[in-house]
XYZ file of C-alpha atoms in Angstrom:
712
model
C 25.012 23.106 15.463
C 23.112 19.941 14.337
C 20.441 21.559 12.561
C 23.271 23.596 10.381
C 24.946 19.946 9.684
C 21.427 19.069 8.353
C 20.861 22.092 6.016
C 24.534 21.943 4.528
C 23.883 17.802 4.061
C 20.760 19.143 1.972
C 23.038 21.735 0.054
C 25.607 19.054 -0.722
C 22.684 16.376 -1.633
C 21.221 19.367 -3.982
C 24.637 19.709 -5.980
C 25.012 15.487 -6.294
C 21.211 15.504 -7.725
C 22.654 17.922 -10.478
C 25.389 15.705 -11.255
C 23.209 13.237 -11.942
C 20.667 15.264 -13.914
C 23.316 15.825 -16.656
C 23.361 12.238 -17.379
C 20.227 11.912 -19.501
C 21.990 14.921 -21.645
C 25.232 12.721 -22.549
C 25.373 11.500 -26.010
C 27.260 8.514 -27.343
C 27.932 5.580 -25.436
C 31.826 6.417 -24.877
C 30.648 9.583 -23.121
C 28.401 8.045 -20.554
C 30.848 5.306 -19.278
C 32.888 8.133 -17.168
C 29.615 10.062 -16.242
C 28.171 6.597 -14.698
C 31.242 5.924 -12.841
C 30.356 9.427 -11.130
C 26.696 8.699 -10.878
C 26.625 5.410 -8.716
C 28.527 7.288 -5.986
C 26.682 10.286 -6.369
C 23.307 8.419 -5.719
C 25.003 6.820 -2.625
C 26.586 10.292 -1.444
C 22.928 11.998 -1.632
C 21.240 9.021 0.114
C 24.169 9.453 3.132
C 23.648 13.352 3.321
C 19.992 12.819 3.417
C 20.064 10.206 5.973
C 22.616 12.554 7.738
C 19.872 15.585 7.491
C 16.826 13.758 8.711
C 18.946 12.091 11.729
C 19.992 15.406 12.392
C 16.455 16.818 13.131
C 15.443 13.374 14.707
C 18.132 14.140 17.139
C 16.857 17.839 17.858
C 13.622 16.415 18.558
C 14.772 13.703 21.038
C 17.315 16.155 22.769
C 14.492 19.024 23.177
C 16.156 21.732 21.411
C 13.249 24.231 21.229
C 15.536 26.648 19.192
C 14.446 24.731 15.935
C 10.652 26.194 14.674
C 9.483 23.014 13.684
C 10.403 21.125 17.028
C 9.447 23.670 19.311
C 6.123 23.494 17.152
C 5.565 19.909 17.287
C 7.088 18.647 20.223
C 7.126 18.905 23.945
C 9.370 18.316 26.876
C 6.984 15.732 28.674
C 6.413 13.665 25.302
C 7.780 10.231 25.456
C 10.992 9.468 23.798
C 9.243 7.278 21.174
C 6.747 10.038 20.060
C 9.592 12.619 19.877
C 11.046 10.688 17.155
C 7.439 10.038 15.691
C 6.999 14.074 15.326
C 9.768 14.260 13.190
C 7.344 13.358 10.434
C 4.097 14.737 12.789
C 4.354 18.293 10.547
C 4.766 19.384 6.817
C 8.383 20.181 6.802
C 9.544 16.753 8.424
C 7.333 14.796 6.582
C 8.604 16.231 3.473
C 12.247 15.582 4.734
C 11.008 11.810 4.893
C 9.676 11.807 1.553
C 13.294 13.248 0.088
C 15.170 10.782 2.484
C 13.460 7.816 1.060
C 13.620 8.830 -2.191
C 17.550 9.361 -1.689
C 17.528 5.684 -0.246
C 15.472 4.079 -3.373
C 18.147 6.018 -5.095
C 20.614 4.207 -3.522
C 19.280 0.813 -3.681
C 18.945 1.235 -7.583
C 22.553 2.423 -7.797
C 23.768 -0.540 -5.467
C 21.345 -3.277 -7.391
C 21.819 -1.979 -11.397
C 25.725 -2.665 -11.654
C 24.278 -5.691 -14.056
C 22.532 -3.007 -16.340
C 24.090 -1.582 -19.481
C 25.322 1.793 -18.414
C 23.739 3.987 -20.486
C 20.643 2.920 -19.189
C 21.870 2.719 -15.317
C 22.651 6.331 -15.856
C 19.163 7.444 -17.109
C 17.528 5.466 -14.480
C 19.644 7.019 -11.533
C 19.262 10.681 -13.646
C 15.512 10.607 -13.415
C 15.430 9.667 -9.802
C 18.093 12.658 -9.421
C 15.784 15.018 -11.101
C 13.295 14.202 -8.685
C 15.673 14.572 -5.951
C 16.123 18.002 -7.126
C 12.581 19.101 -7.106
C 12.106 18.016 -3.604
C 15.714 19.471 -2.550
C 14.785 22.775 -3.924
C 11.443 22.956 -1.911
C 13.064 21.684 1.504
C 15.774 24.191 0.886
C 13.299 27.555 0.079
C 10.097 26.627 0.891
C 9.819 24.095 3.785
C 13.142 24.011 5.815
C 12.741 22.201 8.880
C 15.965 23.693 10.343
C 14.894 27.132 10.832
C 16.206 28.607 14.239
C 13.632 30.499 16.513
C 15.564 32.941 18.553
C 15.292 33.149 21.497
C 14.432 29.560 21.803
C 10.849 28.941 22.837
C 11.057 27.731 26.832
C 8.691 24.634 25.922
C 7.166 23.479 22.711
C 3.599 23.101 21.625
C 3.201 19.611 21.614
C 2.446 16.887 19.051
C -0.687 16.179 17.817
C -2.531 14.100 20.381
C -4.305 12.097 17.302
C -0.632 11.295 16.696
C 0.549 9.982 19.687
C -0.125 6.430 18.695
C 2.096 3.353 18.483
C 0.494 3.134 14.994
C 2.058 6.296 13.835
C 5.402 5.271 14.468
C 5.303 2.931 10.931
C 2.267 4.415 9.096
C 3.647 7.352 7.661
C 7.345 5.909 6.437
C 5.579 2.702 5.197
C 3.025 4.711 3.321
C 5.806 6.951 1.966
C 8.229 4.116 1.261
C 5.273 2.633 -1.432
C 4.338 6.384 -2.591
C 8.001 7.104 -3.279
C 8.693 3.374 -4.241
C 6.560 3.829 -7.762
C 9.057 6.184 -8.321
C 11.342 3.576 -9.196
C 9.136 2.182 -11.465
C 8.520 5.555 -13.194
C 11.987 6.203 -13.656
C 12.620 2.684 -15.296
C 9.894 3.401 -17.610
C 11.044 6.749 -18.568
C 14.607 5.389 -18.992
C 13.149 3.082 -21.585
C 11.492 5.707 -23.312
C 14.368 7.944 -23.578
C 16.503 5.024 -24.643
C 13.829 4.032 -27.337
C 14.108 0.548 -26.073
C 10.286 -0.574 -24.434
C 10.742 -4.062 -24.286
C 10.215 -6.983 -22.055
C 13.598 -6.280 -20.646
C 12.482 -3.418 -18.711
C 9.408 -4.837 -17.354
C 11.445 -7.679 -15.684
C 13.703 -5.240 -14.093
C 10.817 -2.967 -13.046
C 8.862 -5.735 -11.623
C 10.614 -6.486 -8.414
C 11.107 -2.690 -7.722
C 7.026 -1.938 -8.051
C 6.195 -5.733 -6.045
C 8.229 -3.514 -3.306
C 6.802 -0.459 -3.591
C 2.841 -1.843 -3.539
C 3.520 -4.044 -0.665
C 5.082 -0.977 1.369
C 1.990 0.686 0.261
C -0.665 -1.933 0.869
C 1.124 -2.371 4.725
C 0.896 1.806 4.991
C -2.727 1.747 4.038
C -3.470 -1.151 6.433
C -1.631 0.556 9.503
C -3.122 3.786 8.430
C -6.924 2.013 8.266
C -6.084 0.410 11.549
C -4.838 3.661 13.444
C -8.026 5.329 12.410
C -10.408 2.509 13.703
C -8.240 2.658 17.206
C -7.611 6.279 17.434
C -10.407 8.559 16.159
C -13.520 6.546 18.325
C -15.823 6.385 15.542
C -15.080 2.366 15.126
C -15.161 2.059 11.243
C -11.895 1.005 8.985
C -12.615 2.866 5.850
C -14.464 6.460 5.458
C -13.682 7.177 1.660
C -12.036 10.123 3.521
C -10.086 12.304 0.577
C -6.570 11.626 2.577
C -7.446 7.866 2.409
C -8.575 8.184 -1.534
C -5.049 10.079 -1.886
C -3.146 6.644 -0.925
C -6.021 3.978 -2.764
C -5.549 5.778 -5.862
C -1.974 4.700 -6.219
C -2.520 1.612 -4.745
C -5.052 0.582 -7.555
C -2.790 1.984 -10.347
C 0.057 -0.289 -9.039
C -2.434 -3.329 -8.998
C -2.777 -2.715 -12.635
C 0.910 -2.170 -12.998
C 1.720 -4.993 -11.632
C -0.139 -7.270 -13.464
C 0.343 -5.435 -16.775
C 4.117 -6.128 -16.362
C 3.741 -9.471 -15.840
C 2.020 -9.699 -19.364
C 5.153 -7.467 -20.624
C 7.862 -9.498 -19.137
C 6.120 -13.045 -20.466
C 4.889 -11.703 -23.748
C 6.416 -8.719 -24.530
C 2.672 -6.991 -24.762
C 1.167 -4.129 -23.180
C 4.342 -2.144 -23.842
C 2.699 1.551 -23.982
C -0.005 0.546 -21.565
C 2.672 -0.707 -19.020
C 4.672 2.314 -19.246
C 1.727 4.572 -19.128
C 0.475 2.897 -15.930
C 4.044 3.292 -14.426
C 3.667 6.754 -14.925
C 0.162 6.935 -13.543
C 1.109 5.064 -10.359
C 3.951 7.752 -9.618
C 1.838 10.526 -10.694
C -1.102 9.602 -8.287
C 1.515 9.217 -5.755
C 2.747 12.836 -6.386
C -0.896 13.818 -6.324
C -1.593 12.570 -2.699
C 1.369 14.380 -1.691
C 0.100 17.427 -2.986
C -3.430 16.826 -1.776
C -2.155 16.016 2.072
C 0.336 18.759 2.150
C -1.049 21.548 0.225
C -3.971 22.469 2.537
C -6.591 21.890 -0.452
C -7.929 19.192 2.158
C -9.889 19.305 5.482
C -9.490 15.804 6.807
C -8.759 14.433 9.960
C -5.514 12.939 8.159
C -4.028 15.922 6.727
C -2.526 17.161 10.280
C 0.100 19.056 8.504
C -1.020 21.573 5.891
C 0.174 25.124 4.091
C -1.541 26.457 1.172
C 1.485 28.598 0.495
C 3.518 26.029 -0.197
C 0.475 24.094 -2.202
C 1.434 26.043 -5.162
C 5.058 24.330 -5.432
C 3.782 20.953 -5.070
C 1.262 21.465 -7.646
C 3.854 23.017 -10.251
C 6.358 19.725 -9.724
C 3.662 17.547 -10.271
C 2.420 19.247 -13.258
C 6.535 19.504 -14.350
C 6.956 15.863 -13.724
C 3.312 14.134 -14.833
C 3.447 16.942 -18.133
C 6.781 16.297 -19.004
C 6.479 12.099 -18.819
C 3.644 11.934 -20.889
C 5.093 14.528 -23.767
C 7.817 11.779 -24.001
C 5.352 9.099 -24.026
C 3.491 10.903 -26.448
C 6.558 11.130 -28.726
C 8.049 7.549 -28.324
C 4.491 5.510 -28.190
C 4.103 5.426 -31.974
C 7.488 3.515 -32.533
C 6.951 1.215 -29.597
C 4.947 -1.375 -31.649
C 2.292 -3.532 -30.164
C 4.133 -6.631 -28.693
C 3.135 -9.852 -28.792
C -0.339 -10.989 -30.189
C -3.343 -12.757 -28.490
C -6.629 -14.296 -28.723
C -9.951 -12.793 -27.673
C -9.840 -15.366 -24.916
C -6.571 -15.564 -23.071
C -4.871 -14.786 -20.235
C -3.465 -11.141 -21.731
C -7.188 -10.101 -22.436
C -8.255 -11.135 -19.040
C -5.461 -9.732 -17.278
C -5.888 -6.222 -19.696
C -9.844 -6.106 -18.753
C -9.004 -6.458 -15.370
C -6.407 -3.352 -15.511
C -8.906 -1.721 -17.242
C -11.604 -2.015 -14.319
C -8.916 -1.138 -11.646
C -7.755 1.869 -13.539
C -11.394 2.704 -13.876
C -12.099 2.424 -9.959
C -8.990 4.845 -9.737
C -10.548 7.483 -11.801
C -13.951 7.538 -10.150
C -12.153 7.886 -6.441
C -10.380 10.476 -8.286
C -13.161 12.228 -9.685
C -15.319 11.853 -6.147
C -11.893 13.368 -3.905
C -11.277 16.489 -6.807
C -14.945 17.042 -8.107
C -15.712 18.807 -4.288
C -12.402 21.085 -5.082
C -12.857 21.788 -8.219
C -16.451 23.035 -7.341
C -14.951 25.245 -4.652
C -12.587 26.815 -6.494
C -14.629 27.594 -10.131
C -18.186 28.611 -8.090
C -16.930 29.104 -4.792
C -19.313 26.038 -3.520
C -19.114 23.456 -0.956
C -20.433 20.141 -0.918
C -18.707 16.781 0.359
C -18.892 13.527 -1.735
C -18.874 10.659 0.685
C -19.505 6.792 1.063
C -22.592 6.347 -0.560
C -20.752 7.745 -4.068
C -17.599 5.631 -3.537
C -19.584 2.523 -2.795
C -21.843 2.960 -5.832
C -19.376 3.650 -8.443
C -16.067 1.726 -7.186
C -17.511 -1.330 -5.643
C -19.121 -2.208 -9.269
C -15.917 -1.875 -10.951
C -14.188 -3.707 -8.470
C -16.313 -6.610 -8.063
C -16.029 -7.852 -11.700
C -12.198 -7.224 -11.266
C -11.886 -10.066 -8.473
C -14.257 -11.918 -10.405
C -11.620 -12.107 -13.490
C -8.845 -12.713 -10.698
C -9.814 -15.946 -10.248
C -10.373 -16.722 -14.045
C -7.236 -15.266 -15.211
C -4.743 -17.754 -13.924
C -6.470 -20.508 -15.028
C -6.185 -19.207 -18.709
C -3.445 -20.417 -20.857
C -1.163 -17.223 -22.745
C -2.141 -16.259 -26.196
C -5.202 -18.454 -26.660
C -7.548 -20.534 -24.123
C -9.151 -23.268 -25.609
C -13.112 -23.185 -24.681
C -13.663 -26.806 -23.541
C -10.320 -26.791 -21.316
C -11.164 -23.382 -19.616
C -14.495 -24.456 -18.971
C -13.229 -27.440 -17.712
C -11.084 -25.791 -15.026
C -13.601 -23.374 -14.292
C -16.431 -26.183 -13.161
C -13.254 -27.537 -10.642
C -13.037 -23.644 -9.482
C -16.667 -23.025 -9.136
C -16.513 -26.679 -7.170
C -14.042 -25.513 -4.924
C -15.653 -22.009 -4.199
C -19.087 -23.588 -3.673
C -17.229 -25.758 -0.957
C -15.432 -22.380 0.251
C -18.859 -20.607 0.473
C -20.312 -23.412 2.131
C -17.505 -23.674 4.734
C -17.573 -19.541 5.296
C -21.773 -19.504 5.812
C -21.024 -21.983 8.407
C -18.682 -20.014 10.010
C -20.078 -17.025 9.784
C -23.270 -17.910 11.105
C -21.657 -19.663 14.102
C -19.208 -16.399 14.811
C -20.904 -13.118 14.212
C -23.287 -11.748 16.865
C -26.904 -12.904 17.425
C -28.726 -10.370 15.538
C -31.499 -8.414 17.887
C -34.941 -8.790 17.874
C -36.881 -7.562 14.982
C -33.378 -7.023 12.783
C -32.872 -9.095 9.753
C -29.399 -11.235 9.957
C -28.174 -12.350 6.438
C -28.793 -10.155 3.241
C -28.806 -10.565 -0.396
C -25.696 -7.844 -0.137
C -24.094 -9.722 2.826
C -24.518 -13.406 0.934
C -22.946 -12.131 -2.405
C -20.146 -11.136 -0.358
C -19.249 -14.457 1.364
C -19.386 -15.794 -2.062
C -17.308 -13.499 -3.835
C -14.952 -14.393 -0.600
C -15.500 -17.890 -1.496
C -14.831 -17.264 -5.008
C -11.363 -15.636 -4.397
C -10.143 -18.363 -2.261
C -11.727 -21.010 -3.642
C -10.321 -20.087 -7.206
C -6.909 -19.968 -5.981
C -7.433 -23.381 -4.194
C -8.552 -24.700 -7.609
C -5.463 -23.159 -9.395
C -3.098 -24.585 -7.067
C -4.535 -28.176 -7.297
C -4.676 -27.754 -11.214
C -0.832 -26.671 -11.414
C 0.246 -29.141 -8.649
C -1.803 -32.267 -9.707
C -0.021 -35.521 -10.765
C -1.287 -38.570 -12.363
C 0.094 -42.362 -11.747
C -0.860 -45.461 -10.244
C 1.772 -45.770 -7.513
C 0.782 -43.756 -4.698
C 4.508 -43.421 -3.617
C 5.222 -42.031 -6.854
C 2.359 -39.623 -7.052
C 3.623 -38.201 -3.427
C 7.269 -37.555 -4.678
C 6.101 -35.815 -8.139
C 3.936 -33.552 -5.825
C 6.948 -32.604 -3.642
C 9.096 -32.072 -6.907
C 6.416 -29.934 -8.545
C 5.909 -28.269 -5.518
C 9.564 -27.401 -5.438
C 10.098 -26.262 -8.673
C 7.375 -23.655 -8.676
C 8.556 -20.298 -8.303
C 8.138 -17.446 -5.438
C 6.273 -15.152 -7.714
C 3.621 -17.740 -8.231
C 3.197 -18.940 -4.478
C 2.923 -14.873 -4.076
C 0.121 -14.645 -6.211
C -1.831 -17.404 -4.453
C -1.271 -15.851 -1.293
C -2.308 -12.341 -2.488
C -5.504 -13.586 -4.384
C -6.529 -15.500 -1.059
C -5.932 -12.716 1.420
C -8.051 -10.687 -1.022
C -10.919 -13.361 -0.413
C -10.249 -13.199 3.395
C -10.051 -9.147 3.321
C -13.661 -9.345 1.339
C -15.515 -11.620 3.889
C -13.895 -9.323 6.811
C -14.981 -6.486 5.141
C -18.650 -8.137 4.606
C -19.371 -9.525 7.584
C -18.178 -6.411 9.599
C -20.117 -4.282 7.705
C -23.163 -5.880 7.638
C -23.578 -7.536 10.922
C -21.907 -4.911 13.397
C -24.019 -3.807 16.161
C -23.987 -0.390 18.005
C -25.238 1.389 20.758
C -25.048 4.993 22.402
C -25.752 5.116 26.432
C -25.602 7.248 29.346
C -24.034 5.116 32.264
C -23.039 6.002 35.619
C -21.066 3.765 37.637
C -22.840 0.143 37.901
C -24.801 0.726 34.793
C -24.880 -1.592 31.827
C -26.119 -1.590 27.991
C -26.668 -4.649 26.258
C -25.534 -4.881 22.564
C -25.861 -8.246 20.728
C -26.209 -10.817 23.186
C -23.312 -9.016 25.554
C -23.692 -7.077 28.719
C -21.349 -4.372 29.343
C -21.018 -2.875 32.641
C -19.137 0.076 33.763
C -17.664 -1.301 36.965
C -15.206 1.592 37.686
C -13.935 5.091 37.199
C -10.060 5.528 38.061
C -8.574 9.082 37.574
C -4.766 9.013 36.367
C -1.845 11.098 35.204
C 0.172 10.095 31.901
C 3.607 11.584 31.041
C 1.790 14.381 29.352
C -1.796 14.126 29.835
C -4.382 13.748 32.830
C -7.149 11.138 32.094
C -10.152 9.161 33.554
C -10.335 5.624 32.809
C -13.263 3.470 32.889
C -13.547 -0.192 33.396
C -15.977 -2.213 31.848
C -17.192 -5.727 32.535
C -18.438 -7.465 29.476
C -20.886 -10.570 30.285
C -22.281 -13.252 27.907
C -26.291 -13.520 27.873
C -28.282 -16.451 27.705
C -30.579 -17.032 24.925
C -33.320 -14.553 26.389
C -30.712 -12.057 26.870
C -31.415 -11.889 30.689
C -29.242 -13.965 33.255
C -25.221 -13.511 32.644
C -23.462 -16.644 31.485
C -20.211 -15.298 32.799
C -17.492 -12.454 32.002
C -16.009 -12.704 28.530
C -13.793 -9.373 28.527
C -12.688 -6.752 30.630
C -11.507 -3.153 28.484
C -10.548 -0.016 29.760
C -11.521 2.824 27.792
C -9.847 6.780 28.643
C -10.599 10.038 28.369
C -7.306 11.870 28.219
C -7.079 16.004 28.422
C -3.376 16.897 27.696
C -1.330 19.621 29.899
C 0.170 21.529 26.699
C -3.084 22.875 24.879
C -6.049 21.384 26.917
C -6.906 19.040 24.006
C -9.517 16.704 25.034
C -9.166 12.872 23.666
C -11.342 9.832 24.167
C -9.209 6.646 23.765
C -11.229 3.772 22.942
C -10.389 0.061 24.212
C -10.888 -2.710 21.955
C -11.029 -6.361 22.895
C -9.501 -8.229 19.825
C -10.725 -11.507 18.475
C -10.871 -13.400 15.665
C -14.412 -13.796 15.996
C -15.459 -10.428 16.628
C -14.248 -7.374 18.179
C -15.550 -5.457 21.422
C -15.075 -1.429 21.143
C -16.091 0.657 23.625
C -15.672 4.940 23.743
C -15.614 6.636 27.219
C -17.270 9.928 25.504
C -18.001 12.603 27.343
C -18.633 13.564 31.045
C -22.772 14.586 31.191
C -22.606 15.664 35.375
C -23.726 14.080 38.384
C -21.373 10.800 37.437
C -22.974 10.136 34.148
C -20.942 9.507 31.123
C -21.759 9.094 27.421
C -20.494 5.909 26.162
C -20.592 4.190 22.977
C -20.776 0.375 22.359
C -19.799 -2.058 19.367
C -19.499 -5.569 18.393
C -18.037 -5.970 15.142
C -17.239 -9.252 13.600
C -14.332 -10.587 11.524
C -12.580 -7.267 12.075
C -9.387 -9.534 12.646
C -9.829 -10.774 9.176
C -9.764 -7.586 7.495
C -6.186 -6.522 9.086
C -5.364 -10.164 8.360
C -6.096 -10.489 4.381
C -4.542 -7.011 3.844
C -1.537 -8.410 5.187
C -1.718 -11.578 3.232
C -1.988 -9.255 0.115
C 0.994 -7.612 1.486
C 2.802 -10.646 2.169
C 2.173 -12.197 -1.170
C 4.057 -9.239 -2.684
C 7.123 -9.536 -0.732
C 6.688 -13.460 -1.354
C 7.085 -13.069 -5.259
C 10.428 -10.569 -4.476
C 12.281 -13.673 -3.238
C 11.813 -15.420 -6.833
C 15.109 -16.057 -7.918
C 14.152 -14.627 -11.292
C 14.493 -11.480 -9.828
C 18.209 -11.656 -9.007
C 20.280 -9.635 -11.054
C 23.517 -11.459 -13.017
C 27.208 -10.343 -11.851
C 28.402 -7.348 -13.714
C 29.440 -8.457 -16.767
C 28.269 -12.023 -17.039
C 26.530 -13.357 -19.922
C 23.319 -14.604 -20.121
C 23.272 -17.557 -22.409
C 19.856 -18.786 -24.018
C 19.080 -21.952 -22.567
C 15.989 -24.533 -22.680
C 14.708 -25.962 -19.649
C 11.785 -28.385 -19.208
C 8.776 -27.317 -17.905
C 5.651 -28.600 -16.462
C 2.658 -28.707 -19.104
C 0.060 -28.049 -16.610
C 1.228 -24.905 -15.641
C 0.174 -23.040 -18.765
C 3.102 -20.606 -18.246
C 4.562 -19.121 -21.762
C 8.434 -19.552 -21.886
C 9.981 -16.353 -20.389
C 11.358 -14.165 -22.766
C 15.279 -15.396 -22.503
C 17.496 -12.402 -23.018
C 20.329 -12.316 -25.775
C 23.690 -11.545 -24.870
C 24.013 -8.513 -26.351
C 22.747 -4.820 -25.881
C 20.525 -3.792 -22.687
C 19.269 -7.624 -22.054
C 22.951 -9.035 -21.816
C 22.920 -8.381 -18.006
C 19.211 -9.792 -17.288
C 18.651 -12.381 -14.803
C 18.809 -16.062 -15.521
C 15.907 -17.540 -16.147
C 14.225 -20.916 -17.429
C 12.579 -21.215 -20.430
C 13.217 -20.923 -24.126
C 13.081 -18.471 -26.985
C 9.809 -16.097 -27.448
C 6.896 -17.471 -28.947
C 6.299 -16.147 -32.339
C 3.089 -15.125 -33.174
């Protein structure tokens, strides 16, 4: 009966969403109040029922209920329990149920955290999310029901795709979908502001923490997806510009632009129309990513669950959501106003240019992803747009954005005096030069020696190290500038420094961590791409291959059996060689790649072995048996791969750290927020936050430090 309970839960959730969907049509304020008392419990009930449906499907997998068609198609009795749970989102129906469950979960979070908002505004936010839930629930109930019965029940399942039987898939899809769906909250806040006609700094401040959370989850999801592809697919790369990889990169780029635009709208009241348009774009690109991955229009190693018959509904839903929101924007935008003014040289201008570059990069990725599909649809021609296009188009757009990333925090709001900015840039350039020298020494010592006849450093690699140093050095210079103190008494200077450190908001620390993470990522990507060494060889027992001053020797081949597969396990001993590449200096690692053959369908899969280190990764693949005890082997030495993952993790950590900012904590319901002045450090270059007045929408905004808005 568990599957039937899940379907019943979805039906009830649909009815709840319909109730929420009536809220935007309510008229005067006195008519809204009774409905908002229904909307919050309705959102919580919808979340509980969606979670019940998801739990029912998970139980069906864990219990091995092969009377459910979806379970029979994606599970097996010998599949380990952890992968039986992972199989819940390993196919089309379950992944869409996960999407809906997370959407309902975000709706619950908004319902619980919006009690300080005015009733009419909160009702509209919940209503927008309710309408999104309706679209997804209709799709699940009528086109993609994960609880469809199979009669008679299958004696055994078909097993989960072997590529998905990896620990990385336990967390990667949920985190990725948390980011995708999380942008629905920023989308709902923006549309609610458009509907109310009050598109001011208030909605931006309320939307910022939700956007930061969604962006951080999406960053972690992309990180785990890239690490999964690196460790499972056997090709040894971390990014291939695959269409499904691009589907997650596009909303990430738009979300990055949205985060920075929300800062300007929050602090200066500018970029109002641009910010809400970015909120629409970020969620629209998330829907587009869902359509590309789950509609069957793409052929990709990542697109495991496809069904062309359902793609039309997802496309229609996307058109309705995007088209309706853009029509609302076109109607309301002329009355929004321009907001605060600013000079040509100011932090606002630098952030605007940075935003445009990120959006342009997102559009370039979109063009490269959709052009082959459009050409195939219109002319029947099949082409492939690969890494050369994206590297030639996207990277030149991202590089100036990273250069501006170091300048923006140093510039003042409204107007940045040229002499002052020039002085600060000298400090940033000096810090960057020191970082570049340190990173160059580190890289020259850490990267493997280039083989004879192969050049080491190239101009592109040198530029990558300099760019990484700029990202880290400019963040360091900004921290020194903001925290620096003066005075004759050494103890007094230390006390003032610690007081300044304690006064800095968590969002500022988050910015520093995220920007430094970008530099770490750039360094890792530059060195891993430019200094990797790879060899393919045919080896028998006792055979060896030399790569980048290391000798990989096949010491043993051991047959074995896993829970649902047979395997051949290789043992490679890795020795360091002397400068002449002949004499062994001792063992440095021992790795165990495997060749697996799965019982259910006979699928053969190479499981790479990776020896991870902060200086380099040793990547070994036992590819194919060639007979007579010989095997095809791929060996790679990849420097600084851990720095790629570490840099992306620092970016996500910066976003999560910014969420701890106390200015994002909502006031208690009904608590008035009185304007009050507070002293601030003149070195911070921060304008006063737009202080909410104790009336209207801003009455229940978080308490912040600052004075009244600046007039310009």
